[in-house]
C-alpha positions as CSV (number, residue, x, y, z in Angstrom):
1,M,168.4,62.6,107.2
2,K,169.6,65.8,108.7
3,K,170.7,67.3,111.8
4,I,169.4,70.4,112.7
5,G,170.2,72.6,115.0
6,F,170.2,76.6,116.2
7,L,173.3,79.1,116.8
8,S,172.8,81.8,118.5
9,F,175.3,84.9,119.1
10,G,173.4,85.9,122.0
11,H,173.1,89.9,121.2
12,W,171.2,92.3,124.4
13,T,169.9,95.3,124.1
14,P,169.0,97.8,126.9
15,L,166.8,99.4,124.1
16,P,162.7,99.0,124.5
17,Q,162.2,96.2,121.0
18,S,165.0,94.4,122.9
19,R,163.0,91.4,124.8
20,T,166.9,90.8,125.4
21,Q,168.6,93.7,127.7
22,S,171.3,92.8,130.3
23,G,173.8,89.8,129.9
24,S,171.0,88.3,132.6
25,D,168.5,88.2,129.9
26,A,171.0,86.4,127.5
27,L,172.0,83.7,129.8
28,L,168.7,82.3,131.1
29,Q,166.5,82.8,127.4
30,S,169.8,81.0,125.9
31,I,169.2,77.7,128.2
32,D,165.5,78.3,128.0
33,L,166.0,78.5,124.4
34,A,167.5,75.2,123.9
35,V,165.0,73.2,126.4
36,E,162.1,74.2,124.2
37,A,164.3,73.8,121.3
38,E,164.7,69.9,122.9
39,R,161.0,69.7,123.4
40,L,160.8,69.9,119.6
41,G,162.6,67.5,118.2
42,M,165.3,69.7,117.2
43,D,169.2,68.4,117.5
44,G,170.8,70.8,118.5
45,A,171.9,73.4,120.2
46,Y,174.9,76.3,119.6
47,F,176.2,78.9,121.0
48,R,178.5,82.2,119.5
49,V,181.4,83.5,121.5
50,H,181.8,86.7,121.2
51,H,184.8,88.8,124.3
52,F,183.8,92.8,125.1
53,A,180.3,92.6,123.3
54,Q,177.0,92.5,124.1
55,Q,176.6,88.7,122.8
56,L,178.0,85.7,125.1
57,A,181.7,85.3,125.3
58,S,182.7,82.6,128.4
59,P,180.7,79.5,127.1
60,F,181.5,76.7,129.8
61,P,178.8,77.5,132.7
62,L,176.2,78.2,129.9
63,L,176.7,74.6,128.2
64,A,177.4,72.8,132.0
65,A,172.8,75.3,132.7
66,V,171.9,73.3,129.5
67,G,173.7,69.9,129.5
68,A,172.1,70.2,133.4
69,K,168.8,71.8,132.0
70,T,168.3,68.7,128.8
71,R,167.9,65.3,128.2
72,K,169.2,64.2,124.8
73,I,170.1,67.2,122.4
74,E,173.4,68.7,120.8
75,I,175.0,71.2,123.0
76,G,178.0,73.4,121.4
77,T,179.9,76.8,120.6
78,A,179.8,77.4,116.8
79,V,183.2,79.2,118.5
80,I,185.4,79.6,120.7
81,D,188.0,81.8,119.7
82,M,191.1,80.3,120.2
83,R,193.3,83.0,120.6
84,Y,192.1,84.0,123.4
85,E,191.9,80.9,125.1
86,N,194.1,78.9,127.9
87,P,193.7,74.9,127.1
88,H,194.0,73.7,129.6
89,Y,192.2,75.8,131.8
90,M,189.9,75.1,128.7
91,A,190.6,70.8,128.8
92,E,189.0,70.4,132.8
93,D,185.8,73.0,131.9
94,A,185.1,70.8,128.8
95,G,185.3,67.5,130.3
96,A,182.8,69.0,133.1
97,A,180.3,70.1,131.1
98,D,180.4,67.5,128.7
99,L,180.6,65.0,132.1
100,I,177.4,67.5,133.3
101,S,176.3,66.8,129.5
102,G,176.5,63.5,129.6
103,G,178.2,63.4,127.2
104,R,177.0,65.2,124.5
105,L,179.0,68.3,124.6
106,Q,180.1,69.6,120.5
107,L,182.0,71.7,120.1
108,G,183.3,74.7,117.4
109,I,186.7,76.1,117.3
110,S,188.6,78.3,115.6
111,R,191.9,80.9,115.9
112,G,188.8,83.2,115.5
113,S,187.6,86.4,113.8
114,P,188.2,90.2,114.2
115,E,187.4,91.4,118.0
116,Q,185.2,94.3,118.8
117,V,189.4,95.5,120.2
118,I,192.3,95.4,119.4
119,D,194.2,93.1,119.6
120,G,192.5,91.5,123.0
121,W,193.8,88.3,123.5
122,R,197.2,90.7,124.7
123,Y,194.2,91.3,127.7
124,F,193.6,87.9,128.1
125,G,197.6,87.4,128.6
126,Y,197.7,84.9,125.6
127,R,201.2,86.7,123.1
128,P,202.3,85.0,119.4
129,V,205.0,83.9,120.0
130,K,209.2,84.4,118.4
131,G,207.6,83.5,114.7
132,E,204.2,83.7,115.0
133,D,201.0,85.9,114.0
134,E,198.0,85.4,116.4
135,E,196.2,83.1,113.5
136,G,199.1,80.8,114.2
137,M,198.9,81.3,118.0
138,G,195.0,80.4,117.4
139,R,195.4,77.3,115.9
140,R,198.7,76.3,118.9
141,H,196.4,76.9,120.9
142,A,194.0,74.5,119.6
143,E,196.6,71.8,118.4
144,E,197.4,71.9,122.8
145,F,194.5,71.0,123.7
146,L,193.5,68.7,121.7
147,E,196.9,67.2,122.8
148,L,195.2,67.3,126.3
149,L,191.8,66.0,125.5
150,R,192.9,62.4,125.1
151,G,194.1,61.8,128.5
152,K,197.4,61.6,128.5
153,G,199.8,62.0,131.4
154,F,201.9,64.2,131.5
155,A,203.1,66.5,134.9
156,Q,205.2,64.8,137.2
157,P,203.1,64.1,141.2
158,N,204.4,65.4,144.0
159,P,206.4,62.7,146.2
160,R,204.3,63.8,149.4
161,P,199.8,65.2,147.3
162,M,197.5,66.5,150.0
163,F,195.6,63.5,148.3
164,P,197.1,60.2,146.2
165,N,197.9,60.5,143.5
166,P,196.7,57.2,140.7
167,P,200.8,56.2,140.1
168,G,202.4,57.5,136.8
169,L,202.0,61.2,134.9
170,L,198.9,62.3,136.2
171,R,197.1,64.1,133.8
172,L,193.9,67.5,134.0
173,E,190.5,66.3,135.0
174,P,187.9,65.6,135.1
175,Y,189.1,63.8,132.0
176,S,186.0,62.8,128.8
177,A,187.0,59.7,126.6
178,S,185.5,60.2,123.8
179,L,185.2,64.5,124.1
180,R,188.0,64.6,121.5
181,D,185.9,62.9,118.4
182,R,183.1,66.2,119.5
183,I,185.7,69.1,118.5
184,W,185.0,70.6,115.4
185,W,187.2,73.5,113.2
186,G,185.0,76.5,112.4
187,S,187.2,77.1,108.8
188,A,186.7,80.0,106.4
189,T,189.5,79.0,103.8
190,N,190.0,75.2,102.0
191,A,193.1,75.0,103.4
192,T,192.7,75.6,107.0
193,A,189.7,72.7,106.0
194,A,192.1,71.0,104.6
195,W,193.5,70.8,108.2
196,A,191.7,70.7,110.8
197,A,190.6,67.6,108.9
198,K,193.9,66.2,109.2
199,L,194.3,66.4,113.0
200,G,190.7,64.6,113.1
201,M,188.4,67.1,114.2
202,N,184.7,67.9,112.4
203,L,184.3,70.7,110.3
204,Q,182.2,73.7,110.3
205,T,182.1,76.3,107.7
206,S,179.8,79.1,108.9
207,T,177.2,81.9,106.6
208,L,180.6,83.9,105.7
209,K,183.9,82.3,104.1
210,F,186.8,84.3,102.4
211,D,186.1,84.6,98.5
212,E,188.9,82.0,97.1
213,T,186.8,82.0,93.5
214,G,184.7,85.1,93.1
215,E,181.9,81.6,92.8
216,P,178.4,82.0,95.0
217,L,178.9,81.6,99.0
218,H,176.8,77.8,98.8
219,I,179.8,77.0,95.2
220,Q,182.5,77.5,97.4
221,Q,181.4,75.9,100.3
222,A,180.4,73.2,99.2
223,A,184.5,72.8,97.3
224,Q,185.7,73.6,100.8
225,I,183.6,70.5,102.0
226,R,184.9,67.9,98.9
227,A,188.5,69.3,100.5
228,F,187.6,68.8,104.0
229,R,186.6,64.9,103.1
230,A,189.5,64.0,100.9
231,A,192.0,65.0,103.7
232,W,189.9,63.1,106.2
233,K,190.8,60.3,103.5
234,D,193.8,60.3,103.0
235,A,194.3,61.0,106.0
236,G,193.0,57.5,107.1
237,H,191.2,58.2,110.7
238,K,189.0,55.7,111.5
239,R,185.3,57.5,111.8
240,T,183.5,59.1,109.3
241,P,183.1,62.7,110.3
242,R,180.6,65.6,111.4
243,I,180.1,68.6,109.5
244,S,177.9,71.1,109.8
245,V,176.6,75.0,107.4
246,S,175.1,77.6,109.6
247,R,172.5,79.1,107.5
248,S,169.6,82.2,108.2
249,I,166.5,80.9,107.1
250,F,162.5,81.9,108.0
251,A,159.7,80.7,106.9
252,L,156.6,83.8,106.4
253,V,153.9,82.4,108.2
254,N,151.9,84.9,109.3
255,D,152.2,88.2,109.5
256,E,155.2,89.0,111.8
257,D,157.3,86.7,109.8
258,R,156.5,88.9,107.6
259,R,156.3,91.7,109.3
260,Y,160.0,90.9,110.7
261,F,161.5,88.7,107.7
262,G,159.5,89.4,104.5
263,R,161.2,92.5,103.6
264,G,163.1,90.3,101.2
265,S,166.2,92.6,101.4
266,D,169.5,90.1,101.7
267,E,168.6,87.8,98.4
268,E,172.0,87.6,97.3
269,D,175.8,87.3,99.2
270,K,177.0,90.1,99.5
271,I,180.5,90.9,98.8
272,G,183.1,92.9,102.5
273,F,186.1,93.3,103.2
274,L,187.4,92.0,107.2
275,D,190.8,93.6,107.2
276,E,192.5,95.7,103.9
277,N,193.6,92.3,102.9
278,T,190.9,90.3,103.3
279,R,188.1,89.9,101.0
280,A,185.8,87.7,102.5
281,I,181.4,86.4,101.1
282,F,178.6,86.8,103.2
283,G,176.0,84.4,103.0
284,R,172.9,85.4,101.6
285,S,169.8,85.0,104.1
286,Y,165.9,82.5,102.8
287,A,163.1,83.6,104.1
288,A,159.2,82.8,102.1
289,K,156.6,80.6,102.0
290,P,157.6,78.1,103.0
291,D,156.6,76.2,98.8
292,I,159.6,79.1,98.2
293,L,161.0,77.8,100.4
294,I,161.8,74.7,99.9
295,K,162.7,75.8,96.4
296,Q,165.5,78.0,97.3
297,L,166.7,74.9,99.6
298,R,167.4,72.9,96.9
299,K,169.8,74.5,95.1
300,D,172.1,74.9,98.1
301,E,174.5,73.0,97.7
302,A,176.9,72.9,100.6
303,I,173.5,71.9,102.8
304,E,173.3,69.2,100.7
305,E,177.0,68.4,101.9
306,A,176.2,68.5,105.6
307,D,175.1,66.2,107.6
308,T,173.8,69.8,109.9
309,L,172.6,72.6,109.4
310,L,172.5,75.4,112.0
311,L,169.3,77.6,111.8
312,T,170.9,81.5,113.4
313,V,168.1,82.8,115.5
314,P,166.9,86.6,115.9
315,N,167.3,85.8,119.3
316,Q,166.7,90.2,120.7
317,L,163.0,88.9,119.2
318,G,162.9,85.9,122.6
319,V,162.2,83.0,123.7
320,A,158.4,81.5,122.3
321,Y,159.2,83.4,118.9
322,N,162.7,82.0,118.2
323,A,160.7,78.8,118.6
324,H,157.9,79.5,116.1
325,V,160.8,80.2,114.2
326,M,162.7,76.3,114.1
327,E,159.4,74.3,114.9
328,A,158.3,76.3,111.2
329,I,161.4,75.4,109.9
330,L,161.1,71.5,111.4
331,T,157.1,71.2,110.2
332,T,156.5,72.7,107.1
333,V,160.5,72.4,105.2
334,A,162.4,70.2,106.8
335,P,160.1,66.6,106.2
336,A,159.8,67.9,102.3
337,L,164.0,68.3,101.7
338,G,164.2,64.4,103.5
339,W,165.6,66.3,106.8
340,R,162.8,64.7,108.8
C-alpha cells in the first residue's frame, strides 16, 4: 500500500492553448483539483513554490483554502524554499493553515534550487551571515522554524499587555502541537537526507537529484532513502518517518492521452547542470498503456522504497483532464502494483 498524491507546479500562461491563463486561474483551479482528488480517493494534494515566476508562490493562503474545502486529503508543499522565509511568520501561517485543515498539513521545505532571478531572496530582505552561503542560510532558517514548532515559550511578556497573558514566556500562536512531525525535507543528496533524518524530518526526493554515482535516478534515490533510514535509526527517533518520491506517470487509455503524452520522447533519464559545478540527473517520464506501465514501474527501486508517491500533473491542461490522469492511475495501475 502507498499513499498517492498529486504535485502541481501551478503554471499559468496567457496563451490560447493554456487552460490556466492567470494567477487567479492557477489558484482557483488548484483548489478545485484538490477537491476532485479527494473525491477520487487520492491521499494528497501538494504544491510547488517558486518566486518571480508565473507559478504558485506564497503557499499558505492556498493551503488554508484547500483545507477549508476538503475533509480528508493531506495538503502539502514540495517544496518551500527556506532561503525566502521568515521562520517566525511562517510558523504562524503554518499553524493557522494546519488548524483550519484539522491537522492535515504536510509541509515540504528545502534549502532551495536555482531560481528565476539572481539571489532572489535578497529582495525579501535576507542575507547569509558571515561565513555562510545561501544554502546554509536556508538550512538555518529551517532549523529555526523547526525549533519554533516545538511550542516552547521564548518571548518576554509585556508587563502591561493589551490582553492578559498566560504565565511564563510566550510562544507564537496559533500553535499546532503535532505539526512538527509533519515537516519534510526536499533532499537532492545523500548527505542532506542524512541531515534531515538527524533533525527528525520526513524525506521528499524529487524528479531530479545531484548525480553522485552516475547510476539511473531511481537507483541513486533508493540508496538515498536507505541512507536516510539508517541515519534516522542512528538518531534514535521513536516514530516511523515518511518518505515520498515524485514521478511523472501517465496511463495512455484514450486518444487525448496519446495525443498529449504518447510520443515517448522522455523515456530515459537526462543529465544537466544546475550551475557550473552541479551535475544533476533528471528522471524520465512514464507514459504508456497500463500493462506496460505496470511492468516499468515494478523496476523503479525508489518508488518501491517510499511510502508515498507524488504524481506531477500538467496543471495547464485543466482540472477535468488532470482528474482523469489521476483516476487512470488509481484504477488501471495502482491495484496491480499493490499500491491500492
